[in-house]
XYZ file of C-alpha atoms in Angstrom:
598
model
C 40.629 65.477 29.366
C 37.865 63.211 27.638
C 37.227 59.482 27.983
C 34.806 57.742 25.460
C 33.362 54.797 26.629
C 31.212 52.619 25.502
C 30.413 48.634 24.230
C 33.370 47.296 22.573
C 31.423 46.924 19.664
C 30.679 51.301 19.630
C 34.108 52.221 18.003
C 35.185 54.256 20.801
C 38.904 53.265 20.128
C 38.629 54.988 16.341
C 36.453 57.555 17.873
C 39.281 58.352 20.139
C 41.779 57.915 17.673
C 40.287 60.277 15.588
C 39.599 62.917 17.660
C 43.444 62.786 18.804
C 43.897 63.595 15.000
C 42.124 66.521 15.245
C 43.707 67.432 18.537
C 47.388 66.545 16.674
C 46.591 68.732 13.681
C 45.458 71.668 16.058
C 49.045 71.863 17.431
C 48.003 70.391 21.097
C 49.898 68.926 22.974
C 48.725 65.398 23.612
C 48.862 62.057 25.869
C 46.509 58.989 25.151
C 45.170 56.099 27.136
C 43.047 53.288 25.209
C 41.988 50.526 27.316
C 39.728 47.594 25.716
C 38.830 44.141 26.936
C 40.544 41.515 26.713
C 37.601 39.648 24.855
C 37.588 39.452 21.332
C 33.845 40.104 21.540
C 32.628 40.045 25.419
C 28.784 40.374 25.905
C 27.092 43.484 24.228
C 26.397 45.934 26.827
C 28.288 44.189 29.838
C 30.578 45.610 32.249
C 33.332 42.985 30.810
C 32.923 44.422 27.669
C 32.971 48.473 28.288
C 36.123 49.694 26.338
C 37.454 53.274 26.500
C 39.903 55.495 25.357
C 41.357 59.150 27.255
C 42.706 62.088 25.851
C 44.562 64.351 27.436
C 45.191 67.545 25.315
C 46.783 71.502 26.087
C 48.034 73.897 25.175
C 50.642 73.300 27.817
C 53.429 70.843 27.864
C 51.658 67.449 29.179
C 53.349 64.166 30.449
C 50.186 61.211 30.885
C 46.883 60.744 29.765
C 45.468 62.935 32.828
C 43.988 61.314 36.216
C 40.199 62.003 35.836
C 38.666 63.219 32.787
C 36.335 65.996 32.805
C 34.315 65.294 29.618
C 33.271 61.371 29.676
C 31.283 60.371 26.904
C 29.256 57.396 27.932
C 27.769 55.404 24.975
C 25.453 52.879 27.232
C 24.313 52.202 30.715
C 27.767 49.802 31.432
C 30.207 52.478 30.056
C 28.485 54.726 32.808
C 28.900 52.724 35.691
C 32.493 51.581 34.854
C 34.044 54.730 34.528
C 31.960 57.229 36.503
C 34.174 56.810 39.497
C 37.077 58.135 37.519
C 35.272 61.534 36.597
C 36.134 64.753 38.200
C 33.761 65.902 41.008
C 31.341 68.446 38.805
C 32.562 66.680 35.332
C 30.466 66.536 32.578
C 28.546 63.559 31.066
C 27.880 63.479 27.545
C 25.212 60.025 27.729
C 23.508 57.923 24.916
C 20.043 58.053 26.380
C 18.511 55.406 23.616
C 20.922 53.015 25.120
C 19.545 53.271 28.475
C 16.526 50.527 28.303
C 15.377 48.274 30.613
C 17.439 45.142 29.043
C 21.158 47.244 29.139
C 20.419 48.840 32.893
C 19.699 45.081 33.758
C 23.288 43.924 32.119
C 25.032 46.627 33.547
C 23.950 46.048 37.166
C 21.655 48.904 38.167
C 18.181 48.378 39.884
C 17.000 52.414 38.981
C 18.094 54.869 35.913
C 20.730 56.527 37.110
C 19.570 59.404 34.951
C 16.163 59.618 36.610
C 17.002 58.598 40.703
C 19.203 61.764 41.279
C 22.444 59.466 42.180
C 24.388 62.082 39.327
C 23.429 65.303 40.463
C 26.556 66.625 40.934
C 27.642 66.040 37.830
C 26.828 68.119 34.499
C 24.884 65.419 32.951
C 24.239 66.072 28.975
C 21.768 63.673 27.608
C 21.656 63.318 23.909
C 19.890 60.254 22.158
C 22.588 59.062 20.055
C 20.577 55.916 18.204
C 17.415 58.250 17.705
C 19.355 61.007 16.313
C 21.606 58.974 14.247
C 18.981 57.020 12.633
C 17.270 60.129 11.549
C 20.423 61.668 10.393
C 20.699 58.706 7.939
C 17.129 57.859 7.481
C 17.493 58.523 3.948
C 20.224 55.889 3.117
C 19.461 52.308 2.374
C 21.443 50.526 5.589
C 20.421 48.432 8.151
C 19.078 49.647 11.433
C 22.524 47.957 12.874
C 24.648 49.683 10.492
C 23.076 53.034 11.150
C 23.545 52.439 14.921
C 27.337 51.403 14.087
C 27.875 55.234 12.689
C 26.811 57.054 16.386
C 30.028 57.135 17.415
C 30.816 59.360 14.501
C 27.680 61.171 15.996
C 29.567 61.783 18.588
C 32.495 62.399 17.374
C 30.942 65.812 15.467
C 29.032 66.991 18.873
C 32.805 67.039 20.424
C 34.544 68.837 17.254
C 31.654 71.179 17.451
C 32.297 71.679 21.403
C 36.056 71.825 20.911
C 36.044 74.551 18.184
C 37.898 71.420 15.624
C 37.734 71.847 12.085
C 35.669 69.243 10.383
C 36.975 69.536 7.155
C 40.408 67.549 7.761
C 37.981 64.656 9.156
C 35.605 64.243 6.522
C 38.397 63.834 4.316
C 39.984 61.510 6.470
C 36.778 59.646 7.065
C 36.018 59.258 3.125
C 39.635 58.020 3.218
C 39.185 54.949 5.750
C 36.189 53.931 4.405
C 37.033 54.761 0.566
C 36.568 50.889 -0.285
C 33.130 50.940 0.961
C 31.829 54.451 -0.382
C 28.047 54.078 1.105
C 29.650 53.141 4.407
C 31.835 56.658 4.312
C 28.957 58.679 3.257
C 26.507 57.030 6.306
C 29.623 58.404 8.704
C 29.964 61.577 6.904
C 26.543 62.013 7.185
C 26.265 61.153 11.048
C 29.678 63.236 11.707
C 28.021 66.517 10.235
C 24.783 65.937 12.079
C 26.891 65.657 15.514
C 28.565 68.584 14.392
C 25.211 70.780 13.341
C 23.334 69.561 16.815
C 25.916 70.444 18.795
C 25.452 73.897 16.964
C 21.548 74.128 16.907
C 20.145 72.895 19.799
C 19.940 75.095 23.845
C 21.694 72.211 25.649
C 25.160 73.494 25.577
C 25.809 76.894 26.921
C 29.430 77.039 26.445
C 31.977 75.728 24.030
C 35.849 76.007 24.173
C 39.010 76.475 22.077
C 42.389 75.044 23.489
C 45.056 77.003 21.777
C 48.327 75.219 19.741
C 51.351 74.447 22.175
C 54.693 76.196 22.448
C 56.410 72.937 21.234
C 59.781 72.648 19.367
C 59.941 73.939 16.155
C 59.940 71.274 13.510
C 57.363 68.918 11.756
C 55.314 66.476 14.007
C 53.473 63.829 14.126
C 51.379 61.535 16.266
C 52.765 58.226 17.182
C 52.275 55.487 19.708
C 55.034 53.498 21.267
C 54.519 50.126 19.013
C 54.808 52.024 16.032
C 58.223 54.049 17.434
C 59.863 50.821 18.257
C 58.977 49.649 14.342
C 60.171 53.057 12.654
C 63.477 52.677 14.993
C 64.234 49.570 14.013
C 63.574 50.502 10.271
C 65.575 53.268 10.784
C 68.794 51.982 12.918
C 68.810 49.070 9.912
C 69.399 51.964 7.237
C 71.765 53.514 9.406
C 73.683 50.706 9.169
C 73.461 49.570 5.950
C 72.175 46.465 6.188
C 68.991 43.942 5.679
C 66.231 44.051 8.750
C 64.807 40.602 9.770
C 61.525 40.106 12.237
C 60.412 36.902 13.627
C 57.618 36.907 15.664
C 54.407 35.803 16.411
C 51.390 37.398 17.502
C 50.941 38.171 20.868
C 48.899 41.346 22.668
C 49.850 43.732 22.655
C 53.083 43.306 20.501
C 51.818 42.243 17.560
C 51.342 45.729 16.274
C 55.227 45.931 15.359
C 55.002 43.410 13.088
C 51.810 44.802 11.163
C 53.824 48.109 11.172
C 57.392 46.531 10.095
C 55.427 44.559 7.471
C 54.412 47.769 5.875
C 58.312 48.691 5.111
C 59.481 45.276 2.755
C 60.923 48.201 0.116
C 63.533 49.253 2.790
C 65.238 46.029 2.262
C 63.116 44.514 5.141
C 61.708 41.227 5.816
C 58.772 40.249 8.064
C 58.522 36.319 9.034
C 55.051 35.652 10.879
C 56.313 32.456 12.947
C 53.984 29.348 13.690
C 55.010 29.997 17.080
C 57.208 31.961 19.022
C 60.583 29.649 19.410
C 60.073 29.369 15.657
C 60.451 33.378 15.685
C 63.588 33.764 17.654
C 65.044 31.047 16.304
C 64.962 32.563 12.554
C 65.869 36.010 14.230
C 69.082 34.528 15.474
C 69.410 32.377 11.839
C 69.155 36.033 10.457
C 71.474 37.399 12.406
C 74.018 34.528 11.622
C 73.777 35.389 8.366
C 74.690 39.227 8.675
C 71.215 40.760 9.278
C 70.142 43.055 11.573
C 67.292 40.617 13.817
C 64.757 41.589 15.910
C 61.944 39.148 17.309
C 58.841 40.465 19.311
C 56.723 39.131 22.385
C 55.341 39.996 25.572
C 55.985 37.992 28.550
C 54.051 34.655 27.865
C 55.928 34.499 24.418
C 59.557 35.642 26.165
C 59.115 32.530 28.608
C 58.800 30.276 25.193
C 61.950 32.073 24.146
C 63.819 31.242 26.777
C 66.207 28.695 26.065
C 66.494 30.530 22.405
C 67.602 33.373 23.785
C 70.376 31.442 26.130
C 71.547 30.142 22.545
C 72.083 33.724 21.626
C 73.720 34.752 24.600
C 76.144 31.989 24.225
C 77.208 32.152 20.555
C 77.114 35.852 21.106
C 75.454 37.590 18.174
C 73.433 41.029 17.918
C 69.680 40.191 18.463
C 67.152 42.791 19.612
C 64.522 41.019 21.919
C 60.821 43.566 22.386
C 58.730 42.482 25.606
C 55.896 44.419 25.150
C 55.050 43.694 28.874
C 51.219 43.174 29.568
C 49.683 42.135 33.116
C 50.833 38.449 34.158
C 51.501 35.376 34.911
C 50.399 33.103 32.534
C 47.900 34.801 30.000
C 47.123 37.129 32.778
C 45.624 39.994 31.609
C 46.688 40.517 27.644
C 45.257 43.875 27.475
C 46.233 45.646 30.437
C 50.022 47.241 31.633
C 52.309 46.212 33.895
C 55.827 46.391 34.643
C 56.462 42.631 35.947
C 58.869 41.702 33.713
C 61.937 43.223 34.673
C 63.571 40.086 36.380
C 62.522 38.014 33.564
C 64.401 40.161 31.207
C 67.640 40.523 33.691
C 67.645 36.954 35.046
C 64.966 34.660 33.500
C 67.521 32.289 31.653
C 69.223 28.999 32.812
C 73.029 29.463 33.710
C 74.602 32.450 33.942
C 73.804 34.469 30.758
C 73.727 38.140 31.193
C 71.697 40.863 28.792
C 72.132 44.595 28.463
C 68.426 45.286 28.990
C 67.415 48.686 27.962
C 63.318 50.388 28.627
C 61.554 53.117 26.742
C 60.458 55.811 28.776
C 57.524 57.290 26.300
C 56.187 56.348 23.318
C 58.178 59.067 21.098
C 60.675 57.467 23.492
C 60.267 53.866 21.959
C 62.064 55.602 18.272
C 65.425 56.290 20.280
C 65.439 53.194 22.276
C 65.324 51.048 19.211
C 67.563 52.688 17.369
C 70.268 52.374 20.861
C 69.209 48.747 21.120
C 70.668 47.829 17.875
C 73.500 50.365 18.335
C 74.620 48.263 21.357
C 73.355 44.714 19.831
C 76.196 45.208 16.678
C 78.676 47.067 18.891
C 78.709 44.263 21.681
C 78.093 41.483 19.850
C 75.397 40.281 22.379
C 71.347 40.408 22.028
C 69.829 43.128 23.874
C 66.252 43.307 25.541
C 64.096 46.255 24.972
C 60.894 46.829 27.819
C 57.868 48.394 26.604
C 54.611 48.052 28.128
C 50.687 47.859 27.161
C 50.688 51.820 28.020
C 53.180 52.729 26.038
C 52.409 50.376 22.883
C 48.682 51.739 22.450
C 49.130 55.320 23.797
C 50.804 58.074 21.778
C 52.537 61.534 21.700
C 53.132 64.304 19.614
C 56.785 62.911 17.591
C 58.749 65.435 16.444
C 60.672 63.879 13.696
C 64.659 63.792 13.618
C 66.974 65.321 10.831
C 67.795 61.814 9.200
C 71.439 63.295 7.982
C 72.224 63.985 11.950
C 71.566 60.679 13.131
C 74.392 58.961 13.412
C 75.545 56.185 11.502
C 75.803 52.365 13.339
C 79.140 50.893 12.018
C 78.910 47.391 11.637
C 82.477 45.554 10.350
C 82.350 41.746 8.786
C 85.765 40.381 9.055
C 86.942 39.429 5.822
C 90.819 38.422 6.310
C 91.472 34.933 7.537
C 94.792 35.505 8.719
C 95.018 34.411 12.563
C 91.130 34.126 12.481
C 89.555 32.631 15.900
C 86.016 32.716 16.762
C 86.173 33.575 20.523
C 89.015 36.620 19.688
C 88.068 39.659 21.390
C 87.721 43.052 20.363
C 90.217 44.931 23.509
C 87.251 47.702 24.092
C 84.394 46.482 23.811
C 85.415 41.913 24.318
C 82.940 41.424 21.419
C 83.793 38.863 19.211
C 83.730 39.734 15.094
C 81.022 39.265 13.444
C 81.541 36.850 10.580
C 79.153 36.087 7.603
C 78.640 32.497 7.153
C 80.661 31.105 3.451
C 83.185 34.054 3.754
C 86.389 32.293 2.613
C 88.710 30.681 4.970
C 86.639 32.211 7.800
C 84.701 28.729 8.603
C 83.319 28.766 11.906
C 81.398 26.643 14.177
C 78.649 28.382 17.072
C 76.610 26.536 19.197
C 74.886 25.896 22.317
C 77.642 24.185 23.998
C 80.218 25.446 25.967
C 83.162 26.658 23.919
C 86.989 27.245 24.155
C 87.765 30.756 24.806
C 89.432 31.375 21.614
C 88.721 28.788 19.173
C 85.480 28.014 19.754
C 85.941 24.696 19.605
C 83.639 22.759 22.365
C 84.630 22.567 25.585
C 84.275 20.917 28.751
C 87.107 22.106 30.779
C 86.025 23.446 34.080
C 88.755 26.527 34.093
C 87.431 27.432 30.412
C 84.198 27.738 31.513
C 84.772 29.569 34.555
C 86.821 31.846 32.444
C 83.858 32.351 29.293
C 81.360 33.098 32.011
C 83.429 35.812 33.559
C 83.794 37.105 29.773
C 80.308 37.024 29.073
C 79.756 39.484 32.518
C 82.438 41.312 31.724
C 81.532 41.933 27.906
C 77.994 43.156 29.394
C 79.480 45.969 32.092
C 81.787 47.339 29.392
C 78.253 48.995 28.074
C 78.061 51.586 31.509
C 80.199 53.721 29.887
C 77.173 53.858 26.649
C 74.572 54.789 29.547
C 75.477 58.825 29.405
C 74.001 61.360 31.734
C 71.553 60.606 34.078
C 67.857 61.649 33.168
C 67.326 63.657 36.243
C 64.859 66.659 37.219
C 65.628 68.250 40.598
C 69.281 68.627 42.496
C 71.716 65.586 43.511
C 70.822 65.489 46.727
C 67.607 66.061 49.300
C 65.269 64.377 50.974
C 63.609 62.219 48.100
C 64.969 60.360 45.122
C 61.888 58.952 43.396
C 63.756 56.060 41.532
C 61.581 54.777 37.872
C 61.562 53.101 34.942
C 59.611 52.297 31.818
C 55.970 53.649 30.982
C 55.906 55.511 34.957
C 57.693 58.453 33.420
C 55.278 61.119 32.693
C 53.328 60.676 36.072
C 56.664 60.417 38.220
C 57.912 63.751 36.213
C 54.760 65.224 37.090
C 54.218 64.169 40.380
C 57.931 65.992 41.075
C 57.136 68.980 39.473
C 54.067 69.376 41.529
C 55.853 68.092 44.559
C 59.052 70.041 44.499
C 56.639 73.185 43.266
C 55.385 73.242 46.782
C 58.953 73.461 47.944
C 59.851 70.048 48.722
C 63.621 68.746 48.250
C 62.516 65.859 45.707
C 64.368 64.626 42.778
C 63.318 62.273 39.881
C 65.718 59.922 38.223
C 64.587 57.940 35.228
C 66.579 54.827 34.245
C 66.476 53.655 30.227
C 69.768 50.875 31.198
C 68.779 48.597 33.486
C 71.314 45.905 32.801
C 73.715 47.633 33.563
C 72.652 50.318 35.644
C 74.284 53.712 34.888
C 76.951 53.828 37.049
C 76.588 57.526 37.777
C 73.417 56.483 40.294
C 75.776 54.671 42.296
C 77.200 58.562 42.628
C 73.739 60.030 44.030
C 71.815 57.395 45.199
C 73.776 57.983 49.177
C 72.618 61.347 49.330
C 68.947 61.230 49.519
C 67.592 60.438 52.807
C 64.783 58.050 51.169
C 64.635 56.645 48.193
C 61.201 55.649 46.454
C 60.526 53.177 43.492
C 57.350 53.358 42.212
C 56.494 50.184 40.432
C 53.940 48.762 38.852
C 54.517 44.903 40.134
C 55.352 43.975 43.263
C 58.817 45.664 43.528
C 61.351 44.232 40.948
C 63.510 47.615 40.444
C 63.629 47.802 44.587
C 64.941 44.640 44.886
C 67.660 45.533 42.505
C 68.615 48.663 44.220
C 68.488 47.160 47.270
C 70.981 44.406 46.585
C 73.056 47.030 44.434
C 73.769 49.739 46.251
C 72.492 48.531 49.761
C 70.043 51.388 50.396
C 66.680 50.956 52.195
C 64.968 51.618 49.011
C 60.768 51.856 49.705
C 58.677 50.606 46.848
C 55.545 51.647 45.880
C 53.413 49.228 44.082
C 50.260 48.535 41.939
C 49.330 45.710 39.765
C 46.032 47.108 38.471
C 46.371 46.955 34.702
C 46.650 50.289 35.096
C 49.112 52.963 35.121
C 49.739 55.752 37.952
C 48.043 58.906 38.810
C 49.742 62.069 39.695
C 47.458 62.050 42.612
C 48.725 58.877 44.055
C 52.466 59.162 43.430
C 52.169 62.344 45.049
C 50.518 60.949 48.416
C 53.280 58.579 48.232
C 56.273 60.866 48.072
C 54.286 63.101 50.823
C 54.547 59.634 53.432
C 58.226 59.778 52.610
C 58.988 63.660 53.241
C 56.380 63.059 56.431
């Protein structure tokens, strides 16, 4: 595992990126972890502004990012301090010496040099002066002194390919690539990769170097994805699959707004990106769009869902297939737009006036995000109802190995328009499913009216009567159950009943699986249930849930999911809860399923 970390301004998020690449194209296995500041540009050298980004690679099957690196790579004096607490005991530090002056130990809150008072001894400390070495790499080259110093990351970039075993051949090309518009720019970075590379190579600091074999994955072709671009590819794809024009209205918001740069990319497939002047504006030509026979999706995270609100009780009512993405970041308010968190759940399943009820559905990975897309608009068309889809911060910026599906075995999403006006009436209900049919607007003798008043159950005239709308908001719940039986088999590791059910959903995946694995390993009776349907809940928990003697829902809010199940199925379900902007460790979930078993 290796974090870079340095100013916001160093580039450690395409040094990161990049490397990953590498990793990717060696056949690793892989699990990322960027984390930035919030600050567009916070103060240069400044604990506020440290951003980093972990890699976990193997050539074992992996599940998260990893819960202490071993390798950091610390760019400056603030990057140090913020994420030395986080290394392993022994790890190594890779550290930008030039960086450490006077001024930048002063910003960064330290009173000695941590690399001169002894405080890292028991660490592997590495120091390499990244701006002296980089300047002279490109002292030939008419730049700045500040745009040489912006090329160290790819400095250090080649010292880890050369202490990796990576090929550097793949990168230069891909580094001429980026930077092909501005040719003395990817020559400077060439230049400073290679002499990373050739130091690493030439000089008696580094005794050792390693080589982490491919992994034993699933035959097929691969590629690296993170869970914002998933969710756009689904969406792309699930509007092929059936046949029809994709819509987007959104506006930005971190960290969602990836989606739309991503779905923007794809106008040839008969898809249409609308960049909203605000986010009621976005819904509200999502659910035009899907008036008018289009598959519609809008985007948000939670500040921008709240705006939505009433929008999406408009939906509900008039009932038409809508996909809704809360890319969930910390909260309330602006809260903390970079950072994860899981405190949206309630908002998703009750956060609307009246009684309005959602399938809401959550990705589990961010391969994971493709498949959940693709079922979100599966249900959306078949149900006649918008459906939520829960990501998170972790999920949207981190990525995965993707192994990409067989496009003929997918299968196809019908989608029928009624045409014949015979006995047409809005509110008539489909006996399976009680979806209504959906009906493009100026189809012949098929004139309809929808709105955000009450309406009759059948014609959909607007009413007032009391027993009608008793009767449409029993329909509505009703319409919404009728999805259990879509939820299938429950994503379970370990044996229907014991001593533990550890009880998640969303981005906690790979650390609950883990922390299982390592748990039932040691012999313990502990099973793992993952939930993608939250609204409704796959009714074949309800089957299980009795026979564990505890039942543990690791959160991270304050215990939204536990409140649920507690209601539900009237267990005394324990929660276990963090609100860091951060996700899990194995380490942690694992002294919390030991308090239960003790």
């Amino acid at each position: 595992m290796i974090r870079f970390a340095g100013d916001s301004g160093d580039g450690m998020q395409l040094t990161g990126t990049e490397f990953t690449r590498a990793a990717a194209n060696a056949g690793n296995d892989i699990a990322t972890f960027p984390d930035f500041p919030a600050e567009i540009r916070a103060p240069a050298g400044t604990l506020a502004g440290v951003s980093g980004f972990q890699l976990h690679f193997s050539s074992e099957d992996i599940s998260t990012p990893g819960d202490s690196p071993d390798v950091l790579v610390a760019m400056n004096p603030a990057a140090l301090k913020a994420n030395l607490g986080d290394l392993i005991p022994g790890g190594t530090i890779i550290v930008n010496t030039g960086a450490f002056t006077p001024a930048n130990l002063q910003k960064a809150g330290y009173e000695q040099n941590p690399l001169e008072d002894g405080s890292l001894d028991h660490f592997r400390v590495i120091p390499v002066d990244l701006n002296k070495l980089t300047n002279e790499a490109l002292a030939d080259m008419d730049l700045s002194t500040k745009a040489k110093q912006r090329c160290k990351n790819f400095f250090a970039l080649g010292l880890m390919f050369w202490i990796y075993s990576r090929d550097v051949e793949p990168e230069i090309r891909a580094i001429q690539s980026k930077f092909a518009r501005k040719p003395e720019l990817a020559e400077a970075n060439v230049k400073a990769f290679k002499a990373g590379y050739h130091y690493g190579e030439t000089t008696e600091i580094f005794q050792s170097r390693y080589e982490v074999k491919p992994a034993s994955l699933q035959p097929g072709t691969y590629r690296n994805i993170t869970g914002n671009e998933a969710i756009a590819l689904g969406f792309v794809t699930a509007a092929r699959l059936a046949d029809k024009p994709l819509f987007l209205g959104a506006y930005p918001i971190t960290p969602a707004s990836d989606i739309l740069h991503y779905m923007a990319r794809y106008k040839n497939y008969d898809v249409t990106t609308f960049q909203a002047e605000d986010e009621i504006a976005g819904i509200c030509s999502a659910i035009g769009a899907a008036f008018g026979g289009s598959i519609a999706v809008t985007t948000s995270s939670g500040p921008g869902i709240a705006l939505k609100t009433e929008a999406i009780g408009l939906a509900a009512m008039i009932e038409l297939p809508l996909v809704i993405v809360n890319i969930q970041r910390g909260g309330p308010s602006t809260g903390l737009p970079t950072k994860t968190e899981q405190a949206d759940l309630l908002q998703a399943l009750y956060g609307r006036n009246g009684e309005a009820p959602l399938p809401v559905l959550a990705a589990k990975t961010p391969s994971d995000a493709f498949d959940v897309a693709v079922e979100a608009v599966r249900i959306a068309v078949k149900y006649m109802t918008p459906v939520f889809l829960l990501s998170d911060g972790y999920l949207a910026n981190g990525s995965e190995p993707w192994r990409l599906p067989e496009l003929d075995n997918l299968p196809r999403i019908e989608v029928r328009h009624r045409t014949d006006p015979d006995g047409y009436f809005v509110y008539a209900r489909n006996a399976e499913t009680l979806a209504r049919e959906w009906v493009i607007p100026g189809t012949p003798g098929l004139e309809h009216r929808v709105g955000g008043l009450e309406k009759d159950y059948l014609t959909g005239n607007v009413s007032y009567d009391p027993e009608n709308h008793h009767r449409q908001t029993l329909m509505r719940h009703a319409r919404i159950e009728r999805i259990a039986s879509e939820c299938g088999e429950l994503d379970m590791v370990g044996d229907p009943e014991g001593d533990v059910l550890v009880l998640g959903w969303g981005g906690t995946y790979g650390a609950l699986l883990q922390a299982t694995r390592r748990m039932r390993a040691l012999g313990n009776k502990v099973t793992h249930v993952h939930l993608r349907y939250l609204n409704p809940i796959n009714p074949k928990l309800g089957d299980i849930i009795h026979n564990f003697k505890k039942v543990l829902v690791p959160e991270l809010n304050m215990g939204q999911l536990r409140t649920v199940i507690r209601a539900k199925y009237l267990v005394d379900a324990v929660g276990y809860n963090k609100v860091q902007g951060r996700p899990f460790t194995v380490a942690e979930l694992c002294t919390a399923i030991s308090e239960q078993l003790s």
